[in-house]
Structure formats: structure tokens, C-alpha cells
Amino acid sequence: MANVSEKEKVLVTGASGFIAGHCVKALLDRGYAVRGTVRSVANEAKVAHLHALEGADRLELVEADLTSDAGWGEAVAGCSFVLHVASPFPAASPEHEDELVRPAVDGTHRLLSACAATDGAVKRVVVTSSVAAVAFGHGQGTGKVFTEADWSNAENCEAYQKSKTLAERHAWKFVEELPTEKKFELSVINPGFVVGPLMNDAPATSAEVIKRLLNRDMPACPQLGFAMVDVRDLAEAHILAMTKPEAAGNRYICAG
């Protein structure tokens, strides 16, 4: 892959989100021009912190939604790299799994289709998946140490785990089946439980878990264990997955 130039533009989907916001910051800090997708550019409560970042004169926000075809072609236009971070992650379980599965899978398809339509202008896409796509649905007490070679058993997974598994599998299959003239590289980040500083007051699901523990909102002492990653380290991992030639075609678990 060609060396990354600071003149090349990077698209970050779901830019107002917890992880994506830190990715935007890390890219701007390195001199990249960044385009970010949000559901509404007029929602100041969601986007003001992005406009306040150092280097925000190199940031452009556009509207695109995982559940709609509109805007994705325009979003990827002129971008050499894409960080696909957007995916639904609610604090509570949905009434029906399709509330998570369909936006995750269909949104990934819409984004990748738009990238393929650039006929090679998009060089590499980094998809933010999760350990939820690696180590779940296999029953309790397996004693197995899971690696990037493993996949969750989607049929036995809860809605969020299933959404991440199916969306990531779709991404790999989509790129594998692309004709040569439309090919782009793909790498995937599989983070664990993401912690770190919030960039605005908007609720973040992972932060809500910590908040509930600190506020003693849970009526007992739950037996919980988290394989965690700092959101700032996770943003760095995304940039490495975007820029390192050897990262193409690989998954990377980010958790400790």
C-alpha cells in the first residue's frame, strides 16, 4: 500500500460516538483531513465537542444513517481511508434482536458498497468490531483462550454479540467477493470493554456501566469481569490498522 499522505482524507463513521470521537481527535492530531458521518449536523449537543477539537478546520461533518442509503456515496467521495466505527450499542437489551442486527449488518453493507463504488479510490477500510464477535455463544466454562482465529457462535448469542458477529462476517465476505477493479483492503479491530475519558456529556454505554457501579445502582455485588481497553489506545490501534501494510487482511483483539 502507498505511504499515507497527510493530504489524504479519512472518513470516520459515527463521528459523534465515544470511540469514533477519539479516532477523529487522533487523526486530526496527526494532520489528517477528516470527514465524519453523523445522523444530524445540526444537533449541537452531539457535535460541538468535535468542532472544538484542535485542527477542527480540517474536519467536515456530513449526514448519513446506517438505516438509510442516503449520503454514503457522498460521504466516501474523496476519501482514501475509512474507519467504520458506527454501530448500535444500547445500554439495555432491545425488544427484538433486529433492532441491533439489521442496522449493524445493513449499515456495514451500505458503507462498503459505497467504498467499492469508488473503484479503488478508497484504499483501506478499518471496521470496528468487538470481542463480542470472537468469544461468545460457546457455552460456559470452556476454558478456551480465544484468539483472532475464533468466531462467536451467532446462533447462541444475545442481540449485541450477534450484531457484531454478523456485521464483521459480512464485511470479510463482501471484500472477498469484490471484483479486482473494485477491491480495497480490510482490517478489523476487536476491542473489549472500552473505558476512558468522555469527550462530551452524551451517554456512552460503557461509561454507564461504570457509573451504575459507582452510584451503587446495582442491588448486589455482581460477579463481573471485563477485558478492558483505554479508548485512547483503541484510537491509536485504529490508525495503526489503517496505515501499517501488514495490517491488511487481519483482525486485532484490543483487550487486556
PDB file of N, CA, C and O in Angstrom, residues 130-182:
ATOM      1  N   SER A 130     -15.663  -6.203  17.619  1.00  0.00           N
ATOM      2  CA  SER A 130     -15.685  -6.362  19.076  1.00  0.00           C
ATOM      3  C   SER A 130     -15.238  -7.768  19.433  1.00  0.00           C
ATOM      4  O   SER A 130     -15.306  -8.690  18.600  1.00  0.00           O
ATOM      5  N   VAL A 131     -14.795  -7.935  20.680  1.00  0.00           N
ATOM      6  CA  VAL A 131     -14.581  -9.302  21.169  1.00  0.00           C
ATOM      7  C   VAL A 131     -15.902 -10.055  21.212  1.00  0.00           C
ATOM      8  O   VAL A 131     -15.924 -11.284  21.302  1.00  0.00           O
ATOM      9  N   ALA A 132     -17.010  -9.311  21.127  1.00  0.00           N
ATOM     10  CA  ALA A 132     -18.328  -9.944  21.044  1.00  0.00           C
ATOM     11  C   ALA A 132     -18.449 -10.804  19.796  1.00  0.00           C
ATOM     12  O   ALA A 132     -19.301 -11.698  19.736  1.00  0.00           O
ATOM     13  N   ALA A 133     -17.606 -10.539  18.803  1.00  0.00           N
ATOM     14  CA  ALA A 133     -17.606 -11.344  17.576  1.00  0.00           C
ATOM     15  C   ALA A 133     -16.583 -12.472  17.628  1.00  0.00           C
ATOM     16  O   ALA A 133     -16.416 -13.203  16.656  1.00  0.00           O
ATOM     17  N   VAL A 134     -15.928 -12.644  18.771  1.00  0.00           N
ATOM     18  CA  VAL A 134     -14.844 -13.613  18.888  1.00  0.00           C
ATOM     19  C   VAL A 134     -15.165 -14.754  19.846  1.00  0.00           C
ATOM     20  O   VAL A 134     -14.963 -15.927  19.523  1.00  0.00           O
ATOM     21  N   ALA A 135     -15.670 -14.420  21.041  1.00  0.00           N
ATOM     22  CA  ALA A 135     -15.603 -15.383  22.152  1.00  0.00           C
ATOM     23  C   ALA A 135     -16.935 -15.783  22.766  1.00  0.00           C
ATOM     24  O   ALA A 135     -16.955 -16.350  23.861  1.00  0.00           O
ATOM     25  N   PHE A 136     -18.045 -15.537  22.084  1.00  0.00           N
ATOM     26  CA  PHE A 136     -19.345 -15.764  22.712  1.00  0.00           C
ATOM     27  C   PHE A 136     -20.145 -16.849  21.988  1.00  0.00           C
ATOM     28  O   PHE A 136     -19.863 -17.215  20.862  1.00  0.00           O
ATOM     29  N   GLY A 137     -21.140 -17.345  22.699  1.00  0.00           N
ATOM     30  CA  GLY A 137     -22.036 -18.338  22.125  1.00  0.00           C
ATOM     31  C   GLY A 137     -21.506 -19.749  22.142  1.00  0.00           C
ATOM     32  O   GLY A 137     -22.025 -20.622  21.448  1.00  0.00           O
ATOM     33  N   HIS A 138     -20.479 -20.001  22.974  1.00  0.00           N
ATOM     34  CA  HIS A 138     -19.870 -21.330  23.029  1.00  0.00           C
ATOM     35  C   HIS A 138     -20.164 -22.067  24.333  1.00  0.00           C
ATOM     36  O   HIS A 138     -19.604 -23.136  24.573  1.00  0.00           O
ATOM     37  N   GLY A 139     -21.025 -21.504  25.168  1.00  0.00           N
ATOM     38  CA  GLY A 139     -21.311 -22.128  26.451  1.00  0.00           C
ATOM     39  C   GLY A 139     -20.324 -21.695  27.513  1.00  0.00           C
ATOM     40  O   GLY A 139     -19.290 -21.071  27.239  1.00  0.00           O
ATOM     41  N   GLN A 140     -20.644 -22.004  28.744  1.00  0.00           N
ATOM     42  CA  GLN A 140     -19.833 -21.594  29.877  1.00  0.00           C
ATOM     43  C   GLN A 140     -18.736 -22.620  30.176  1.00  0.00           C
ATOM     44  O   GLN A 140     -18.882 -23.809  29.935  1.00  0.00           O
ATOM     45  N   GLY A 141     -17.639 -22.107  30.736  1.00  0.00           N
ATOM     46  CA  GLY A 141     -16.608 -22.985  31.267  1.00  0.00           C
ATOM     47  C   GLY A 141     -15.842 -23.777  30.240  1.00  0.00           C
ATOM     48  O   GLY A 141     -15.402 -24.896  30.516  1.00  0.00           O
ATOM     49  N   THR A 142     -15.639 -23.211  29.054  1.00  0.00           N
ATOM     50  CA  THR A 142     -14.882 -23.950  28.045  1.00  0.00           C
ATOM     51  C   THR A 142     -13.389 -23.985  28.372  1.00  0.00           C
ATOM     52  O   THR A 142     -12.679 -24.901  27.954  1.00  0.00           O
ATOM     53  N   GLY A 143     -12.927 -22.988  29.112  1.00  0.00           N
ATOM     54  CA  GLY A 143     -11.510 -22.910  29.438  1.00  0.00           C
ATOM     55  C   GLY A 143     -10.635 -22.530  28.266  1.00  0.00           C
ATOM     56  O   GLY A 143      -9.410 -22.514  28.361  1.00  0.00           O
ATOM     57  N   LYS A 144     -11.238 -22.183  27.174  1.00  0.00           N
ATOM     58  CA  LYS A 144     -10.502 -21.862  25.950  1.00  0.00           C
ATOM     59  C   LYS A 144      -9.950 -20.441  25.986  1.00  0.00           C
ATOM     60  O   LYS A 144     -10.607 -19.524  26.483  1.00  0.00           O
ATOM     61  N   VAL A 145      -8.747 -20.274  25.500  1.00  0.00           N
ATOM     62  CA  VAL A 145      -8.193 -18.943  25.271  1.00  0.00           C
ATOM     63  C   VAL A 145      -8.503 -18.562  23.823  1.00  0.00           C
ATOM     64  O   VAL A 145      -8.031 -19.198  22.886  1.00  0.00           O
ATOM     65  N   PHE A 146      -9.310 -17.537  23.667  1.00  0.00           N
ATOM     66  CA  PHE A 146      -9.761 -17.148  22.334  1.00  0.00           C
ATOM     67  C   PHE A 146      -8.750 -16.214  21.677  1.00  0.00           C
ATOM     68  O   PHE A 146      -8.119 -15.391  22.329  1.00  0.00           O
ATOM     69  N   THR A 147      -8.608 -16.370  20.372  1.00  0.00           N
ATOM     70  CA  THR A 147      -7.704 -15.541  19.583  1.00  0.00           C
ATOM     71  C   THR A 147      -8.455 -14.976  18.383  1.00  0.00           C
ATOM     72  O   THR A 147      -9.650 -15.259  18.176  1.00  0.00           O
ATOM     73  N   GLU A 148      -7.733 -14.237  17.563  1.00  0.00           N
ATOM     74  CA  GLU A 148      -8.328 -13.659  16.354  1.00  0.00           C
ATOM     75  C   GLU A 148      -8.790 -14.712  15.361  1.00  0.00           C
ATOM     76  O   GLU A 148      -9.548 -14.406  14.434  1.00  0.00           O
ATOM     77  N   ALA A 149      -8.362 -15.943  15.552  1.00  0.00           N
ATOM     78  CA  ALA A 149      -8.798 -17.028  14.661  1.00  0.00           C
ATOM     79  C   ALA A 149     -10.195 -17.540  15.013  1.00  0.00           C
ATOM     80  O   ALA A 149     -10.782 -18.312  14.249  1.00  0.00           O
ATOM     81  N   ASP A 150     -10.727 -17.112  16.152  1.00  0.00           N
ATOM     82  CA  ASP A 150     -12.017 -17.618  16.636  1.00  0.00           C
ATOM     83  C   ASP A 150     -13.160 -16.672  16.302  1.00  0.00           C
ATOM     84  O   ASP A 150     -12.972 -15.464  16.151  1.00  0.00           O
ATOM     85  N   TRP A 151     -14.348 -17.266  16.224  1.00  0.00           N
ATOM     86  CA  TRP A 151     -15.569 -16.512  15.957  1.00  0.00           C
ATOM     87  C   TRP A 151     -16.639 -16.904  16.974  1.00  0.00           C
ATOM     88  O   TRP A 151     -16.730 -18.067  17.365  1.00  0.00           O
ATOM     89  N   SER A 152     -17.434 -15.930  17.372  1.00  0.00           N
ATOM     90  CA  SER A 152     -18.597 -16.229  18.198  1.00  0.00           C
ATOM     91  C   SER A 152     -19.599 -17.062  17.404  1.00  0.00           C
ATOM     92  O   SER A 152     -19.698 -16.942  16.178  1.00  0.00           O
ATOM     93  N   ASN A 153     -20.329 -17.897  18.117  1.00  0.00           N
ATOM     94  CA  ASN A 153     -21.408 -18.691  17.521  1.00  0.00           C
ATOM     95  C   ASN A 153     -22.671 -17.835  17.550  1.00  0.00           C
ATOM     96  O   ASN A 153     -23.365 -17.771  18.562  1.00  0.00           O
ATOM     97  N   ALA A 154     -22.953 -17.177  16.439  1.00  0.00           N
ATOM     98  CA  ALA A 154     -24.007 -16.162  16.407  1.00  0.00           C
ATOM     99  C   ALA A 154     -25.365 -16.713  16.816  1.00  0.00           C
ATOM    100  O   ALA A 154     -26.166 -16.015  17.448  1.00  0.00           O
ATOM    101  N   GLU A 155     -25.647 -17.958  16.476  1.00  0.00           N
ATOM    102  CA  GLU A 155     -26.965 -18.524  16.768  1.00  0.00           C
ATOM    103  C   GLU A 155     -27.217 -18.637  18.262  1.00  0.00           C
ATOM    104  O   GLU A 155     -28.369 -18.662  18.706  1.00  0.00           O
ATOM    105  N   ASN A 156     -26.157 -18.684  19.069  1.00  0.00           N
ATOM    106  CA  ASN A 156     -26.308 -18.802  20.516  1.00  0.00           C
ATOM    107  C   ASN A 156     -26.032 -17.496  21.247  1.00  0.00           C
ATOM    108  O   ASN A 156     -25.925 -17.488  22.475  1.00  0.00           O
ATOM    109  N   CYS A 157     -25.924 -16.413  20.498  1.00  0.00           N
ATOM    110  CA  CYS A 157     -25.537 -15.126  21.080  1.00  0.00           C
ATOM    111  C   CYS A 157     -26.747 -14.242  21.376  1.00  0.00           C
ATOM    112  O   CYS A 157     -27.797 -14.353  20.741  1.00  0.00           O
ATOM    113  N   GLU A 158     -26.556 -13.329  22.334  1.00  0.00           N
ATOM    114  CA  GLU A 158     -27.524 -12.266  22.560  1.00  0.00           C
ATOM    115  C   GLU A 158     -27.432 -11.259  21.408  1.00  0.00           C
ATOM    116  O   GLU A 158     -26.511 -11.309  20.582  1.00  0.00           O
ATOM    117  N   ALA A 159     -28.379 -10.324  21.392  1.00  0.00           N
ATOM    118  CA  ALA A 159     -28.541  -9.447  20.226  1.00  0.00           C
ATOM    119  C   ALA A 159     -27.281  -8.662  19.881  1.00  0.00           C
ATOM    120  O   ALA A 159     -26.881  -8.603  18.713  1.00  0.00           O
ATOM    121  N   TYR A 160     -26.635  -8.046  20.862  1.00  0.00           N
ATOM    122  CA  TYR A 160     -25.461  -7.229  20.549  1.00  0.00           C
ATOM    123  C   TYR A 160     -24.329  -8.087  19.999  1.00  0.00           C
ATOM    124  O   TYR A 160     -23.707  -7.753  18.984  1.00  0.00           O
ATOM    125  N   GLN A 161     -24.055  -9.200  20.674  1.00  0.00           N
ATOM    126  CA  GLN A 161     -22.991 -10.094  20.218  1.00  0.00           C
ATOM    127  C   GLN A 161     -23.282 -10.606  18.807  1.00  0.00           C
ATOM    128  O   GLN A 161     -22.383 -10.678  17.958  1.00  0.00           O
ATOM    129  N   LYS A 162     -24.526 -10.927  18.558  1.00  0.00           N
ATOM    130  CA  LYS A 162     -24.921 -11.406  17.232  1.00  0.00           C
ATOM    131  C   LYS A 162     -24.737 -10.319  16.189  1.00  0.00           C
ATOM    132  O   LYS A 162     -24.246 -10.578  15.076  1.00  0.00           O
ATOM    133  N   SER A 163     -25.093  -9.086  16.528  1.00  0.00           N
ATOM    134  CA  SER A 163     -24.978  -7.985  15.577  1.00  0.00           C
ATOM    135  C   SER A 163     -23.527  -7.760  15.178  1.00  0.00           C
ATOM    136  O   SER A 163     -23.213  -7.541  13.997  1.00  0.00           O
ATOM    137  N   LYS A 164     -22.613  -7.809  16.141  1.00  0.00           N
ATOM    138  CA  LYS A 164     -21.205  -7.589  15.831  1.00  0.00           C
ATOM    139  C   LYS A 164     -20.624  -8.756  15.023  1.00  0.00           C
ATOM    140  O   LYS A 164     -19.830  -8.556  14.105  1.00  0.00           O
ATOM    141  N   THR A 165     -21.023  -9.969  15.372  1.00  0.00           N
ATOM    142  CA  THR A 165     -20.520 -11.142  14.661  1.00  0.00           C
ATOM    143  C   THR A 165     -20.968 -11.141  13.210  1.00  0.00           C
ATOM    144  O   THR A 165     -20.160 -11.319  12.285  1.00  0.00           O
ATOM    145  N   LEU A 166     -22.257 -10.937  12.989  1.00  0.00           N
ATOM    146  CA  LEU A 166     -22.781 -10.977  11.625  1.00  0.00           C
ATOM    147  C   LEU A 166     -22.284  -9.808  10.788  1.00  0.00           C
ATOM    148  O   LEU A 166     -22.012  -9.966   9.587  1.00  0.00           O
ATOM    149  N   ALA A 167     -22.151  -8.636  11.401  1.00  0.00           N
ATOM    150  CA  ALA A 167     -21.664  -7.473  10.655  1.00  0.00           C
ATOM    151  C   ALA A 167     -20.208  -7.678  10.232  1.00  0.00           C
ATOM    152  O   ALA A 167     -19.831  -7.377   9.090  1.00  0.00           O
ATOM    153  N   GLU A 168     -19.386  -8.209  11.143  1.00  0.00           N
ATOM    154  CA  GLU A 168     -17.986  -8.426  10.767  1.00  0.00           C
ATOM    155  C   GLU A 168     -17.851  -9.528   9.718  1.00  0.00           C
ATOM    156  O   GLU A 168     -17.096  -9.397   8.745  1.00  0.00           O
ATOM    157  N   ARG A 169     -18.574 -10.612   9.895  1.00  0.00           N
ATOM    158  CA  ARG A 169     -18.525 -11.683   8.894  1.00  0.00           C
ATOM    159  C   ARG A 169     -18.955 -11.151   7.525  1.00  0.00           C
ATOM    160  O   ARG A 169     -18.382 -11.515   6.490  1.00  0.00           O
ATOM    161  N   HIS A 170     -19.963 -10.309   7.507  1.00  0.00           N
ATOM    162  CA  HIS A 170     -20.432  -9.744   6.248  1.00  0.00           C
ATOM    163  C   HIS A 170     -19.331  -8.903   5.611  1.00  0.00           C
ATOM    164  O   HIS A 170     -19.146  -8.942   4.379  1.00  0.00           O
ATOM    165  N   ALA A 171     -18.599  -8.140   6.424  1.00  0.00           N
ATOM    166  CA  ALA A 171     -17.532  -7.295   5.884  1.00  0.00           C
ATOM    167  C   ALA A 171     -16.456  -8.130   5.195  1.00  0.00           C
ATOM    168  O   ALA A 171     -16.038  -7.824   4.071  1.00  0.00           O
ATOM    169  N   TRP A 172     -16.016  -9.201   5.855  1.00  0.00           N
ATOM    170  CA  TRP A 172     -14.984 -10.049   5.253  1.00  0.00           C
ATOM    171  C   TRP A 172     -15.477 -10.707   3.957  1.00  0.00           C
ATOM    172  O   TRP A 172     -14.760 -10.770   2.960  1.00  0.00           O
ATOM    173  N   LYS A 173     -16.709 -11.192   3.979  1.00  0.00           N
ATOM    174  CA  LYS A 173     -17.271 -11.853   2.793  1.00  0.00           C
ATOM    175  C   LYS A 173     -17.433 -10.848   1.647  1.00  0.00           C
ATOM    176  O   LYS A 173     -17.151 -11.158   0.482  1.00  0.00           O
ATOM    177  N   PHE A 174     -17.886  -9.656   1.980  1.00  0.00           N
ATOM    178  CA  PHE A 174     -18.105  -8.623   0.966  1.00  0.00           C
ATOM    179  C   PHE A 174     -16.808  -8.307   0.245  1.00  0.00           C
ATOM    180  O   PHE A 174     -16.754  -8.269  -0.998  1.00  0.00           O
ATOM    181  N   VAL A 175     -15.742  -8.073   1.002  1.00  0.00           N
ATOM    182  CA  VAL A 175     -14.464  -7.706   0.395  1.00  0.00           C
ATOM    183  C   VAL A 175     -13.880  -8.874  -0.393  1.00  0.00           C
ATOM    184  O   VAL A 175     -13.327  -8.690  -1.481  1.00  0.00           O
ATOM    185  N   GLU A 176     -14.030 -10.083   0.138  1.00  0.00           N
ATOM    186  CA  GLU A 176     -13.513 -11.265  -0.559  1.00  0.00           C
ATOM    187  C   GLU A 176     -14.141 -11.430  -1.933  1.00  0.00           C
ATOM    188  O   GLU A 176     -13.477 -11.854  -2.894  1.00  0.00           O
ATOM    189  N   GLU A 177     -15.410 -11.088  -2.051  1.00  0.00           N
ATOM    190  CA  GLU A 177     -16.139 -11.321  -3.296  1.00  0.00           C
ATOM    191  C   GLU A 177     -16.084 -10.146  -4.274  1.00  0.00           C
ATOM    192  O   GLU A 177     -16.641 -10.225  -5.369  1.00  0.00           O
ATOM    193  N   LEU A 178     -15.400  -9.079  -3.919  1.00  0.00           N
ATOM    194  CA  LEU A 178     -15.313  -7.926  -4.809  1.00  0.00           C
ATOM    195  C   LEU A 178     -14.492  -8.254  -6.054  1.00  0.00           C
ATOM    196  O   LEU A 178     -13.468  -8.933  -5.968  1.00  0.00           O
ATOM    197  N   PRO A 179     -14.898  -7.756  -7.210  1.00  0.00           N
ATOM    198  CA  PRO A 179     -14.047  -7.891  -8.396  1.00  0.00           C
ATOM    199  C   PRO A 179     -12.771  -7.079  -8.224  1.00  0.00           C
ATOM    200  O   PRO A 179     -12.738  -6.105  -7.457  1.00  0.00           O
ATOM    201  N   THR A 180     -11.736  -7.462  -8.922  1.00  0.00           N
ATOM    202  CA  THR A 180     -10.405  -6.865  -8.740  1.00  0.00           C
ATOM    203  C   THR A 180     -10.425  -5.354  -8.875  1.00  0.00           C
ATOM    204  O   THR A 180      -9.771  -4.641  -8.094  1.00  0.00           O
ATOM    205  N   GLU A 181     -11.166  -4.843  -9.822  1.00  0.00           N
ATOM    206  CA  GLU A 181     -11.143  -3.403 -10.084  1.00  0.00           C
ATOM    207  C   GLU A 181     -11.808  -2.590  -8.965  1.00  0.00           C
ATOM    208  O   GLU A 181     -11.651  -1.375  -8.893  1.00  0.00           O
ATOM    209  N   LYS A 182     -12.544  -3.258  -8.107  1.00  0.00           N
ATOM    210  CA  LYS A 182     -13.212  -2.557  -7.014  1.00  0.00           C
ATOM    211  C   LYS A 182     -12.619  -2.896  -5.639  1.00  0.00           C
ATOM    212  O   LYS A 182     -13.119  -2.438  -4.623  1.00  0.00           O
TER     213      LYS A 182
END
